[in-house]
Every structure is written in C-alpha cells, then in structure tokens.
CSV table of C-alpha atoms in Angstrom, one decimal:
chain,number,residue,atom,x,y,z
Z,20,UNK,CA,118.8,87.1,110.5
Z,21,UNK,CA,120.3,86.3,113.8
Z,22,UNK,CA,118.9,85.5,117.1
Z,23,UNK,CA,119.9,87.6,120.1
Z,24,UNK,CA,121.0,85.3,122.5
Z,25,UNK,CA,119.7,85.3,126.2
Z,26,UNK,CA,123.0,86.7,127.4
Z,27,UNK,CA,122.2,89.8,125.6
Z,28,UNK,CA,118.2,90.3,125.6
Z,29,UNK,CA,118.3,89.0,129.5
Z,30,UNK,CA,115.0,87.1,128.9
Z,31,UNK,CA,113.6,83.9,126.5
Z,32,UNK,CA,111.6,84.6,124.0
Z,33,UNK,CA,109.0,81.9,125.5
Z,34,UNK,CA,108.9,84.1,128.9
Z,35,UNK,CA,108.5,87.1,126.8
Z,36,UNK,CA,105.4,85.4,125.6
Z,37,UNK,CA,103.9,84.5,129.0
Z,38,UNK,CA,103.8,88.7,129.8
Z,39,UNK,CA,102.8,89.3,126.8
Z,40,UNK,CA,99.8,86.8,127.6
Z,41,UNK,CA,99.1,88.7,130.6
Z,42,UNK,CA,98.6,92.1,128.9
Z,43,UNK,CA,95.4,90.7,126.8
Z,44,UNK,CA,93.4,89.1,129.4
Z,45,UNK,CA,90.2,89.6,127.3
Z,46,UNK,CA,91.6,88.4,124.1
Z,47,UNK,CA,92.6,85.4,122.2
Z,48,UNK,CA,95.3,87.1,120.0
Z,49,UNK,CA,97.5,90.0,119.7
Z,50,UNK,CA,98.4,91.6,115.9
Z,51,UNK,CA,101.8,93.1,116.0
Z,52,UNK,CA,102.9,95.5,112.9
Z,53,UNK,CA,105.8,97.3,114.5
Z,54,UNK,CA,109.1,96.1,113.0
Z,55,UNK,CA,110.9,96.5,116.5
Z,56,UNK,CA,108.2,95.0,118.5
Z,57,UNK,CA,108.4,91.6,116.6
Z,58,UNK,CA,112.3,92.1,116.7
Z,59,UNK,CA,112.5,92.2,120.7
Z,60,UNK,CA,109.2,89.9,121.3
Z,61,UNK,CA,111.5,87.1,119.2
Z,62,UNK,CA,114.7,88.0,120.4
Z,63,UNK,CA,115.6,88.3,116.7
Z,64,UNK,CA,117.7,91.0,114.3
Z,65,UNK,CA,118.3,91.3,111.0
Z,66,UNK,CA,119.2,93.7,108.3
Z,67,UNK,CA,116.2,94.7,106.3
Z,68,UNK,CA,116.7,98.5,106.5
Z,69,UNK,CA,120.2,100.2,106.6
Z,70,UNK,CA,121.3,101.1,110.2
Z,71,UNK,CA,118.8,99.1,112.0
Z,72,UNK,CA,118.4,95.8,113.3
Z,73,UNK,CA,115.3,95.2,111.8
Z,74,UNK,CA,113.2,93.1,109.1
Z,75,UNK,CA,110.0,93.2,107.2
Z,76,UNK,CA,107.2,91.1,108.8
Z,77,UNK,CA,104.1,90.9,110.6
Z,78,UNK,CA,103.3,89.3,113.7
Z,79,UNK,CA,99.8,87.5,115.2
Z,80,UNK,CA,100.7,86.0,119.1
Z,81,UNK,CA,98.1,83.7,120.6
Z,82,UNK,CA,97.4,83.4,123.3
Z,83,UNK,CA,96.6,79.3,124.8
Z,84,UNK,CA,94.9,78.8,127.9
Z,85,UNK,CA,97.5,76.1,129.0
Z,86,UNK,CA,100.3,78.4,128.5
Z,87,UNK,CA,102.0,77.1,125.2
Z,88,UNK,CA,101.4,80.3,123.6
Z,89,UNK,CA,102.7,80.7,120.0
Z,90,UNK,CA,103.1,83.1,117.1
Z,91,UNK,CA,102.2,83.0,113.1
Z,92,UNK,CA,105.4,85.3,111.7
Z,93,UNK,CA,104.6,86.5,108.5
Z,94,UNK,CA,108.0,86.9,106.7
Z,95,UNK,CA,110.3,86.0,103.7
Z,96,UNK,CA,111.3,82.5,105.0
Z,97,UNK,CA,114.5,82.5,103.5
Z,98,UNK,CA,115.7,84.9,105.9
Z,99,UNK,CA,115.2,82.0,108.3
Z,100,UNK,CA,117.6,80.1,107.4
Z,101,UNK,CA,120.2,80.8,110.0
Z,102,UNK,CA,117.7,80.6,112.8
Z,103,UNK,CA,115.4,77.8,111.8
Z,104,UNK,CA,116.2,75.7,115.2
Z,105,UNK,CA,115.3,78.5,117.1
Z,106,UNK,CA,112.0,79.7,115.6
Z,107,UNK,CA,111.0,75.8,115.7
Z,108,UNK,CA,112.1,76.5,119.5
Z,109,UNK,CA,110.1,79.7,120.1
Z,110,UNK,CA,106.8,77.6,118.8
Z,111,UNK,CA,106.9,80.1,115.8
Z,112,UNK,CA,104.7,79.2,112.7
Z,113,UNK,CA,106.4,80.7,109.5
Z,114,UNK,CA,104.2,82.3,106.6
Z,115,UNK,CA,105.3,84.7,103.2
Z,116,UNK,CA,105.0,88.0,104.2
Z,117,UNK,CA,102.4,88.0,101.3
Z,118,UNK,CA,100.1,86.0,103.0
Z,119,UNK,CA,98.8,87.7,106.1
Z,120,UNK,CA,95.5,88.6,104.9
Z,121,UNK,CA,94.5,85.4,103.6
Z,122,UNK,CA,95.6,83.7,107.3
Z,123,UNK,CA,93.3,86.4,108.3
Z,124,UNK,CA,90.1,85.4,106.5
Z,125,UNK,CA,91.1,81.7,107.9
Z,126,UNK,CA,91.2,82.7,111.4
Z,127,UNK,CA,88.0,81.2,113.4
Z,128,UNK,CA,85.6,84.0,113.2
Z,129,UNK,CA,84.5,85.4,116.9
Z,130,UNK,CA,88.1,85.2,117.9
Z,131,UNK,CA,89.3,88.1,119.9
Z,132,UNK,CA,92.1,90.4,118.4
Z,133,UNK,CA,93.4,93.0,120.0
Z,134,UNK,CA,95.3,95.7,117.7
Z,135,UNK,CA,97.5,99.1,118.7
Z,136,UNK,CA,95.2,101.4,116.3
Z,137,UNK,CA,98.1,103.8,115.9
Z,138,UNK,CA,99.8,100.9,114.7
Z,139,UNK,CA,97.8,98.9,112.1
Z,140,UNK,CA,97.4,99.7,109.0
Z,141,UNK,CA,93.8,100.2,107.4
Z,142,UNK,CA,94.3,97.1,105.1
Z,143,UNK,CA,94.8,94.6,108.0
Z,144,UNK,CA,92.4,96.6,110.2
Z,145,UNK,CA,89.8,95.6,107.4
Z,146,UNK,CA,90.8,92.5,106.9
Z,147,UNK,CA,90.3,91.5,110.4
Z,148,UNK,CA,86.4,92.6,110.3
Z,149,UNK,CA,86.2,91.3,107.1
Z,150,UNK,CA,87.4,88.2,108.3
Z,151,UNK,CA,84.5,88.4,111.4
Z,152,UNK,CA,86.6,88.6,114.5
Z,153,UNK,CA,86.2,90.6,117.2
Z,154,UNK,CA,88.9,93.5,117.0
Z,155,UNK,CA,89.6,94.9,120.1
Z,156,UNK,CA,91.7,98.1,120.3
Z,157,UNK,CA,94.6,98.6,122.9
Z,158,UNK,CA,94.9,102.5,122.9
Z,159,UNK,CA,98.2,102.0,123.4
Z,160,UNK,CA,101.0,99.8,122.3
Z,161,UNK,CA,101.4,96.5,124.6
Z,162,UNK,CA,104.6,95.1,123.8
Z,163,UNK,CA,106.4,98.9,123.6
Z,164,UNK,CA,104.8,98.7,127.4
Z,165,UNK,CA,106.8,95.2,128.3
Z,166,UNK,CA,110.0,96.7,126.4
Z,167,UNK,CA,110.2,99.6,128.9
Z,168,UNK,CA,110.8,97.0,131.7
Z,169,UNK,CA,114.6,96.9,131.6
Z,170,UNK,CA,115.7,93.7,133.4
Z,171,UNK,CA,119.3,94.2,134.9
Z,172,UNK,CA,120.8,92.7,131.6
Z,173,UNK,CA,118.7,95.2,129.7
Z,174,UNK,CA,120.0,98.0,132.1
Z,175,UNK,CA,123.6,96.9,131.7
Z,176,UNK,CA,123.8,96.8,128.4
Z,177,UNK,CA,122.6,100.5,127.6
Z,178,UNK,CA,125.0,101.4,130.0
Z,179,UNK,CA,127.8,99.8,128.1
C-alpha cells in the first residue's frame, strides 16, 4: 500500500471527508463497497489485483456533527504497514476484512446508513437490517459523484 500524496490527488483525504459529509445530510453513516471509491476517498493504492491500483476492503464513513468525521476500514492490516502514520492521520479505525459484519451487528441500532444498492452486496445489505439500523438507499453512487469533480490537479494529471 502506498498513499497518494496531495501533490498528486490535489485534495486531503480529511477535506475529501467533509464533501463526502455533505452528500448524506439525512444520515449518520455511509457504507462504501467499491474498491476504487475507498482508494480515492483515502487517497490510497495498492496492488491487490493485477493492473490496478486497488485493494480488498470495505469502507463505513461517519459522519460527526462537529466535523471530525472518521472511517472503520475493513482490511488485512498488514497491508498497512507502510502507511500506518497516515491512516492514524486520516482518523481511520483499522478492522480484518473478516470482520465487517460483526462491526455491523455492534453498530447502535437506529443509526442511519445510507448504501449505493447497485453496489452492496446482499450479505451486508442483510446484515445491516439485521443489525436494526436504518438503511437508506442512495440511488446512485455518492462518492463516484465527488470523483467526477476534477480539481485543477485532477485535470492536469489526466492530461499528462
């Protein structure tokens, strides 16, 4: 794993959070299953898959009301190792990729989730009404939406 520095993604991780904040006003959370979502939210790459950037995880952002939002990252934490400053630095909360369904059932029940349904899977879709929160559906993928922004180092660099 390696984090993409500033330079390159042209915004931190931590600002990245505050739009994301802004596209759930009516929830408390935001479950993110698409590899390349978590990759750019975290301004992070590996090399889980041949040819991409990418690695295995799952993703659940909450949102705080005072604005020190964080994020439970589901993922083999010995991929981590390079990075560990950073995900300390992004407020990032590690947990085995294993273990996503359990943190589910300990989630406070009534929280608000929303959830791309054309993204998540039918085993964390049940696990969140299992677990008694309050899924609410996108219809569309919210941080795909943010990634379509280019900011001028975004622009220049799928130029060069």
């Amino acid at each position: 794993m390696w984090h993409l520095e500033d330079k390159y993604s042209g915004q931190p991780t931590l600002s990245k959070y505050d739009d994301l904040a802004k596209e759930i006003p009516d929830s408390d959370a935001l479950l993110i299953t698409t590899l390349d979502d978590i990759a750019w939210l975290l301004n992070l790459r590996g090399n889980d898959i041949s040819y991409n950037p990418l690695f295995f995880s799952y993703l659940l952002f909450h949102k705080k009301a005072n604005g020190e939002h964080c994020v439970d990252l589901f993922i083999d934490a010995t991929k981590l190792e390079n990075v560990a400053d950073y995900i300390k630095s992004i407020r990032a909360n590690v947990h085995s990729y294993d273990s996503i369904k359990t943190f589910i059932a300990s989630v406070e029940k009534g929280t608000k989730v929303t959830v791309d349904p054309a993204n998540c899977n039918v085993m964390l879709n049940n696990a969140l009404k299992e677990a008694g929160l309050e899924v609410k559906c996108s219809g569309t993928n919210l941080v795909e939406h943010l990634k379509a922004r280019k900011n001028p180092v975004m622009q220049e660099g799928m130029k060069q």
